[in-house]
PDB file of N, CA and C in Angstrom:
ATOM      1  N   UNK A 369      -8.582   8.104 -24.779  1.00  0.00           N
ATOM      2  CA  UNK A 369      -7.609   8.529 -23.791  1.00  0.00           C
ATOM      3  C   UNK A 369      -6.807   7.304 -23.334  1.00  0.00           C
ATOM      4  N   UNK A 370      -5.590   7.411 -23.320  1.00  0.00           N
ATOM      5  CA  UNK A 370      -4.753   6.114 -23.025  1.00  0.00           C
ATOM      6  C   UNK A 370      -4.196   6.767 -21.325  1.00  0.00           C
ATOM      7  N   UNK A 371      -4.324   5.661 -20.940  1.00  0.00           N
ATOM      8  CA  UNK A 371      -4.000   4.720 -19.413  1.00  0.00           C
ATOM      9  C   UNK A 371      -2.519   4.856 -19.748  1.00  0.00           C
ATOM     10  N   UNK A 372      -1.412   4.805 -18.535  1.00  0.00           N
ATOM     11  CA  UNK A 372      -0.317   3.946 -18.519  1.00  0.00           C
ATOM     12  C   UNK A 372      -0.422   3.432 -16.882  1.00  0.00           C
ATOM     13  N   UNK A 373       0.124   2.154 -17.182  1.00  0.00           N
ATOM     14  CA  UNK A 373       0.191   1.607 -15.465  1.00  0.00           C
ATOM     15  C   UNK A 373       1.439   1.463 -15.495  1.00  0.00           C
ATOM     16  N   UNK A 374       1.922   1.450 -14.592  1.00  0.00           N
ATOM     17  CA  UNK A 374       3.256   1.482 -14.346  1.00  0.00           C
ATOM     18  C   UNK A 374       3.790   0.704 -12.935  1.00  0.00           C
ATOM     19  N   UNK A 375       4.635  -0.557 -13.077  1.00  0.00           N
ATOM     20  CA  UNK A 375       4.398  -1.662 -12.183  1.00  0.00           C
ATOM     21  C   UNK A 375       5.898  -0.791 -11.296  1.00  0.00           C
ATOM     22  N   UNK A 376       5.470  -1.064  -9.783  1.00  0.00           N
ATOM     23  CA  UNK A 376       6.609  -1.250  -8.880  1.00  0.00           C
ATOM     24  C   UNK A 376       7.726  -1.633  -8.962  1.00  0.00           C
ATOM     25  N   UNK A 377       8.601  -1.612  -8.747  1.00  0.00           N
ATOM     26  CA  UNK A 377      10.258  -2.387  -9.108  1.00  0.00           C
ATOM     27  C   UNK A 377      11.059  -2.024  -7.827  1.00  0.00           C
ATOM     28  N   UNK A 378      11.672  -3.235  -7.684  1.00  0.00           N
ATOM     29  CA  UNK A 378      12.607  -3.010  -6.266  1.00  0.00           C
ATOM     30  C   UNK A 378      13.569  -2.244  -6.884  1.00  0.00           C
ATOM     31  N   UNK A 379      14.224  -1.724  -5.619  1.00  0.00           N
ATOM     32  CA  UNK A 379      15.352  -0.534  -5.943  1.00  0.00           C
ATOM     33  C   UNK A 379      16.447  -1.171  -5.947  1.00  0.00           C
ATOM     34  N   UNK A 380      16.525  -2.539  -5.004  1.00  0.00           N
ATOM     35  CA  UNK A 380      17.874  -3.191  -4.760  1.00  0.00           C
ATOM     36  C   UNK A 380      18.093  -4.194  -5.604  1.00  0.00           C
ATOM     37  N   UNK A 381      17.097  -5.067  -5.962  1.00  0.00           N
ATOM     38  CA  UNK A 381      17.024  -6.271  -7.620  1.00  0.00           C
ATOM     39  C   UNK A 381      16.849  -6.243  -8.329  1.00  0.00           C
ATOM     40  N   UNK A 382      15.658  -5.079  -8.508  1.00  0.00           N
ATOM     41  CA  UNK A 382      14.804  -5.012  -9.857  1.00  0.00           C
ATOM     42  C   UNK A 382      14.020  -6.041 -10.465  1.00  0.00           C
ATOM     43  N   UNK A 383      13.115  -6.665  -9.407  1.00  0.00           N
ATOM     44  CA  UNK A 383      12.146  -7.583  -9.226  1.00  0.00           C
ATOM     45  C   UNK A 383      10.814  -6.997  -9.000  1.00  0.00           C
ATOM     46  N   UNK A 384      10.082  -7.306  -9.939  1.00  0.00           N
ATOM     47  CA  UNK A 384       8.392  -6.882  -9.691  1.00  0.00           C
ATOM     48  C   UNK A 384       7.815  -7.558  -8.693  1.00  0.00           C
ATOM     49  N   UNK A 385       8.031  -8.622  -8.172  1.00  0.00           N
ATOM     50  CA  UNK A 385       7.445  -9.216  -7.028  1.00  0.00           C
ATOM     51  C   UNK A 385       7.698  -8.470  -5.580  1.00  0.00           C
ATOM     52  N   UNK A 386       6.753  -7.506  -5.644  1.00  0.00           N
ATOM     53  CA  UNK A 386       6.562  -6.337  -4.673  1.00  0.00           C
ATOM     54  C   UNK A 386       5.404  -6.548  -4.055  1.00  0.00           C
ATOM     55  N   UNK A 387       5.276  -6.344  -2.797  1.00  0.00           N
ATOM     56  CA  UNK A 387       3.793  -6.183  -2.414  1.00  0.00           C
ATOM     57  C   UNK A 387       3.492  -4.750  -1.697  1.00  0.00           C
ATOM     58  N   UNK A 388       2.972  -4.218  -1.544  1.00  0.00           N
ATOM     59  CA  UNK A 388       2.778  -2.673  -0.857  1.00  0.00           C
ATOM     60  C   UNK A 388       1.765  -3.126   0.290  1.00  0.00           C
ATOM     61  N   UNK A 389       1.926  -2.480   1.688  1.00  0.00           N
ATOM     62  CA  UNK A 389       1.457  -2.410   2.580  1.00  0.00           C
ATOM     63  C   UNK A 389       1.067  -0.759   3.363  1.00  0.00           C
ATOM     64  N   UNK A 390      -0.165  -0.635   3.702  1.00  0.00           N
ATOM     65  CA  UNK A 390      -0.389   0.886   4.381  1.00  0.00           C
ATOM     66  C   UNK A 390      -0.077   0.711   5.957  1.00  0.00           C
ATOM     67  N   UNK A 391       0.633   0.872   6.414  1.00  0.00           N
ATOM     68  CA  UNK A 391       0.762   0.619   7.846  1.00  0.00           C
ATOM     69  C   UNK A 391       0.195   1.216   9.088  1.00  0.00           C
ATOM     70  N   UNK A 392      -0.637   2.754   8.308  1.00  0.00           N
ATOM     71  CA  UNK A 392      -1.822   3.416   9.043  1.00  0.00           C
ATOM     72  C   UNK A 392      -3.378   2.437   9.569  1.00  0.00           C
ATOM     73  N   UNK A 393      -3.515   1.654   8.175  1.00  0.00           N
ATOM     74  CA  UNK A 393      -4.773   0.628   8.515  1.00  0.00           C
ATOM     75  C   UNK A 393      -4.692  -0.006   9.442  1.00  0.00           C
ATOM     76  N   UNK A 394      -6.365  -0.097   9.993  1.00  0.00           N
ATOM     77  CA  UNK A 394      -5.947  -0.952  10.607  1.00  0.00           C
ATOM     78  C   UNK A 394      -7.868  -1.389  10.928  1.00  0.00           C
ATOM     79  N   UNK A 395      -8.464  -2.886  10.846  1.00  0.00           N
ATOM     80  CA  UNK A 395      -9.647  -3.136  11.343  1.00  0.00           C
ATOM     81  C   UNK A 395     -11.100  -2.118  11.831  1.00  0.00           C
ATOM     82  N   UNK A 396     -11.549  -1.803  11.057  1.00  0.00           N
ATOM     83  CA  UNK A 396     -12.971  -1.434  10.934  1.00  0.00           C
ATOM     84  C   UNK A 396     -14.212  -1.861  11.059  1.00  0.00           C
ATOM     85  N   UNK A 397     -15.065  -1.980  11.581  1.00  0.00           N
ATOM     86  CA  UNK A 397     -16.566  -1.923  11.392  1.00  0.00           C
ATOM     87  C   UNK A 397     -16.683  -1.366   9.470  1.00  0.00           C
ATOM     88  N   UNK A 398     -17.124  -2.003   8.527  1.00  0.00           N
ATOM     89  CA  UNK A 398     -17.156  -1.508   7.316  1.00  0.00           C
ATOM     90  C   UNK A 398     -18.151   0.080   7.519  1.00  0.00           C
ATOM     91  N   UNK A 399     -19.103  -0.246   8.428  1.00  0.00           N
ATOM     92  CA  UNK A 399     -20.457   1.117   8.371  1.00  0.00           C
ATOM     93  C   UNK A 399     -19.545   2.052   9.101  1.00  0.00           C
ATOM     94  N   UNK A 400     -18.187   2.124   9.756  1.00  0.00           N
ATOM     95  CA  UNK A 400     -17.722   3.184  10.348  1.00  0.00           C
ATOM     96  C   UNK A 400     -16.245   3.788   9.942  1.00  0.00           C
ATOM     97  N   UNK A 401     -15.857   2.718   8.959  1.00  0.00           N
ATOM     98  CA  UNK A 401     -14.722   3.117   8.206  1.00  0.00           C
ATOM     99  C   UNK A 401     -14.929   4.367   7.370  1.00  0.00           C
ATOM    100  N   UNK A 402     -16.238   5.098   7.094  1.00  0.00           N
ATOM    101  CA  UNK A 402     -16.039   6.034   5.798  1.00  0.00           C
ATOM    102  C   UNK A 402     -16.067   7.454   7.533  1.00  0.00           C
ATOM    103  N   UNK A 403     -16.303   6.888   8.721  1.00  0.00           N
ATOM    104  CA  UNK A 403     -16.222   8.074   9.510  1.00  0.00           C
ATOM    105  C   UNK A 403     -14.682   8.725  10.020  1.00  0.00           C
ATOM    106  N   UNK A 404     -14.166   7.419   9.732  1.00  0.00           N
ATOM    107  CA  UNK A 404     -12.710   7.944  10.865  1.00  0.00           C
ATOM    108  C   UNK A 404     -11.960   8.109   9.492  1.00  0.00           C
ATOM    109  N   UNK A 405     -11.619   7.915   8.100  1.00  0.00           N
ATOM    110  CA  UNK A 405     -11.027   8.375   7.070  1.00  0.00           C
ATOM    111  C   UNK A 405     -11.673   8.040   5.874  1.00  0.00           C
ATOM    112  N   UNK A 406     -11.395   9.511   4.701  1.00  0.00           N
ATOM    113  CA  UNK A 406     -11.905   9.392   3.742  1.00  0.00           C
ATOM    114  C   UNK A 406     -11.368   9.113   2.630  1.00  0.00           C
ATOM    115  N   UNK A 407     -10.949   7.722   2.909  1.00  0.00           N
ATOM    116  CA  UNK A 407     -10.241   6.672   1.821  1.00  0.00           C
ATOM    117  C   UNK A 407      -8.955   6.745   1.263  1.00  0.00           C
ATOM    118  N   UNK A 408      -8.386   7.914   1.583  1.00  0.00           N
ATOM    119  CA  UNK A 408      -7.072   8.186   0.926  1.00  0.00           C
ATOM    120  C   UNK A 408      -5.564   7.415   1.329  1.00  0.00           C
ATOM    121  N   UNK A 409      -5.151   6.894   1.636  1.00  0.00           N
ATOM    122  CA  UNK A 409      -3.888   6.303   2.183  1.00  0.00           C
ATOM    123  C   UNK A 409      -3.007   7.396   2.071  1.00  0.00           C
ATOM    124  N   UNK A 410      -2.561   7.289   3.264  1.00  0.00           N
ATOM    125  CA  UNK A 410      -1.716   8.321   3.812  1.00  0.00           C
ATOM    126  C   UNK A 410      -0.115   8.118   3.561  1.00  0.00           C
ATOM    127  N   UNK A 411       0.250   6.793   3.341  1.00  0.00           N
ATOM    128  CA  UNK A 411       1.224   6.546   3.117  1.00  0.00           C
ATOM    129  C   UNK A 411       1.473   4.908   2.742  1.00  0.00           C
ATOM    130  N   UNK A 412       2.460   4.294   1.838  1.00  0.00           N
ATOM    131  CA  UNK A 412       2.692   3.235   1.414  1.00  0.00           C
ATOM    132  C   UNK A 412       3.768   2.717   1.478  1.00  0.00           C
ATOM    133  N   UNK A 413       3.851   1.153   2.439  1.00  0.00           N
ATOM    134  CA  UNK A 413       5.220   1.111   2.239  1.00  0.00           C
ATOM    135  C   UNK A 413       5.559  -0.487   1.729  1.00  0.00           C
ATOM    136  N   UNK A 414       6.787  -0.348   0.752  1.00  0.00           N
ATOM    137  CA  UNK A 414       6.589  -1.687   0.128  1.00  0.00           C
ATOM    138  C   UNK A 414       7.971  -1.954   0.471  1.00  0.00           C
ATOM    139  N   UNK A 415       7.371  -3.988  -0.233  1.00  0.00           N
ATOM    140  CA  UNK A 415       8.693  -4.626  -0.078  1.00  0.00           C
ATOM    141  C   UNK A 415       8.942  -5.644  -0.834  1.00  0.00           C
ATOM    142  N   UNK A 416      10.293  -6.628  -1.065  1.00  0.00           N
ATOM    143  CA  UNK A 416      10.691  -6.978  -2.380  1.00  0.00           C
ATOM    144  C   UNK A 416      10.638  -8.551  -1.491  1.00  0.00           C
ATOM    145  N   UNK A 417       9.353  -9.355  -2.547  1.00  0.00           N
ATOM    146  CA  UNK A 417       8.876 -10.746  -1.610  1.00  0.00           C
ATOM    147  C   UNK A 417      10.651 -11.642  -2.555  1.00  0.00           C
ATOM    148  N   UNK A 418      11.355 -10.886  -3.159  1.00  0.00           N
ATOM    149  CA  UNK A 418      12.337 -11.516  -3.517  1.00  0.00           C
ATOM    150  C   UNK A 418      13.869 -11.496  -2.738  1.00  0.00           C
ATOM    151  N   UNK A 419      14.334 -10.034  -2.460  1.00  0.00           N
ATOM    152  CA  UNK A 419      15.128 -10.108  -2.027  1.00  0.00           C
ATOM    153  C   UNK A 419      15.121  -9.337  -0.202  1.00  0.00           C
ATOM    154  N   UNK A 420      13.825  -9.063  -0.198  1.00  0.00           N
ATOM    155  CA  UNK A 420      13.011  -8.649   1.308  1.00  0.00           C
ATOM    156  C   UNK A 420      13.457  -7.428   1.637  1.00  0.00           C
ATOM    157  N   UNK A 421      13.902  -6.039   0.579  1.00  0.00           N
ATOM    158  CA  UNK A 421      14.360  -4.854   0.945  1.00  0.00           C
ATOM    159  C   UNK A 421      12.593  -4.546   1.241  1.00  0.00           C
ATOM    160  N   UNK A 422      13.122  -3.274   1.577  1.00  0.00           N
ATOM    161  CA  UNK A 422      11.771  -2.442   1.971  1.00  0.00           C
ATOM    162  C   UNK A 422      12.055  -0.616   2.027  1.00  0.00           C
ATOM    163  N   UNK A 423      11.151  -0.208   1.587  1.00  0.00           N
ATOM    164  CA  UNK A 423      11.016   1.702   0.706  1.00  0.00           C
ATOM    165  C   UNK A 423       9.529   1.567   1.100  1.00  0.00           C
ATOM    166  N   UNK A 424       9.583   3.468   1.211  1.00  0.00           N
ATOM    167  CA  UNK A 424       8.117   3.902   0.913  1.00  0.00           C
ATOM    168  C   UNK A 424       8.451   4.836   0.388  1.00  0.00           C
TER     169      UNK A 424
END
């Protein structure tokens, strides 16, 4: 079975040097993180460490 990964790309340069941030997270106790959510990220929002746009 073949994989594809498929890398991020800014919308405004077209630079892979992206980083993604969840802006819901936030500091846990590790033993109480699986109580208050069950791992899913709710939302992602990234940005271009090149030309500093930002999308989610």
């Amino acid at each position: 079975m073949a994989r594809t990964i498929v890398a991020e790309t800014c919308p405004e340069c077209g630079s892979l040097d992206v980083r993604a941030t969840e802006p819901k997270w936030f500091l846990v106790e590790f033993d109480r993180r699986v109580d208050l959510d069950d791992g899913w990220v709710e939302r992602l929002e990234f940005e271009c460490r090149d030309c500093h746009g930002s999308w989610d």
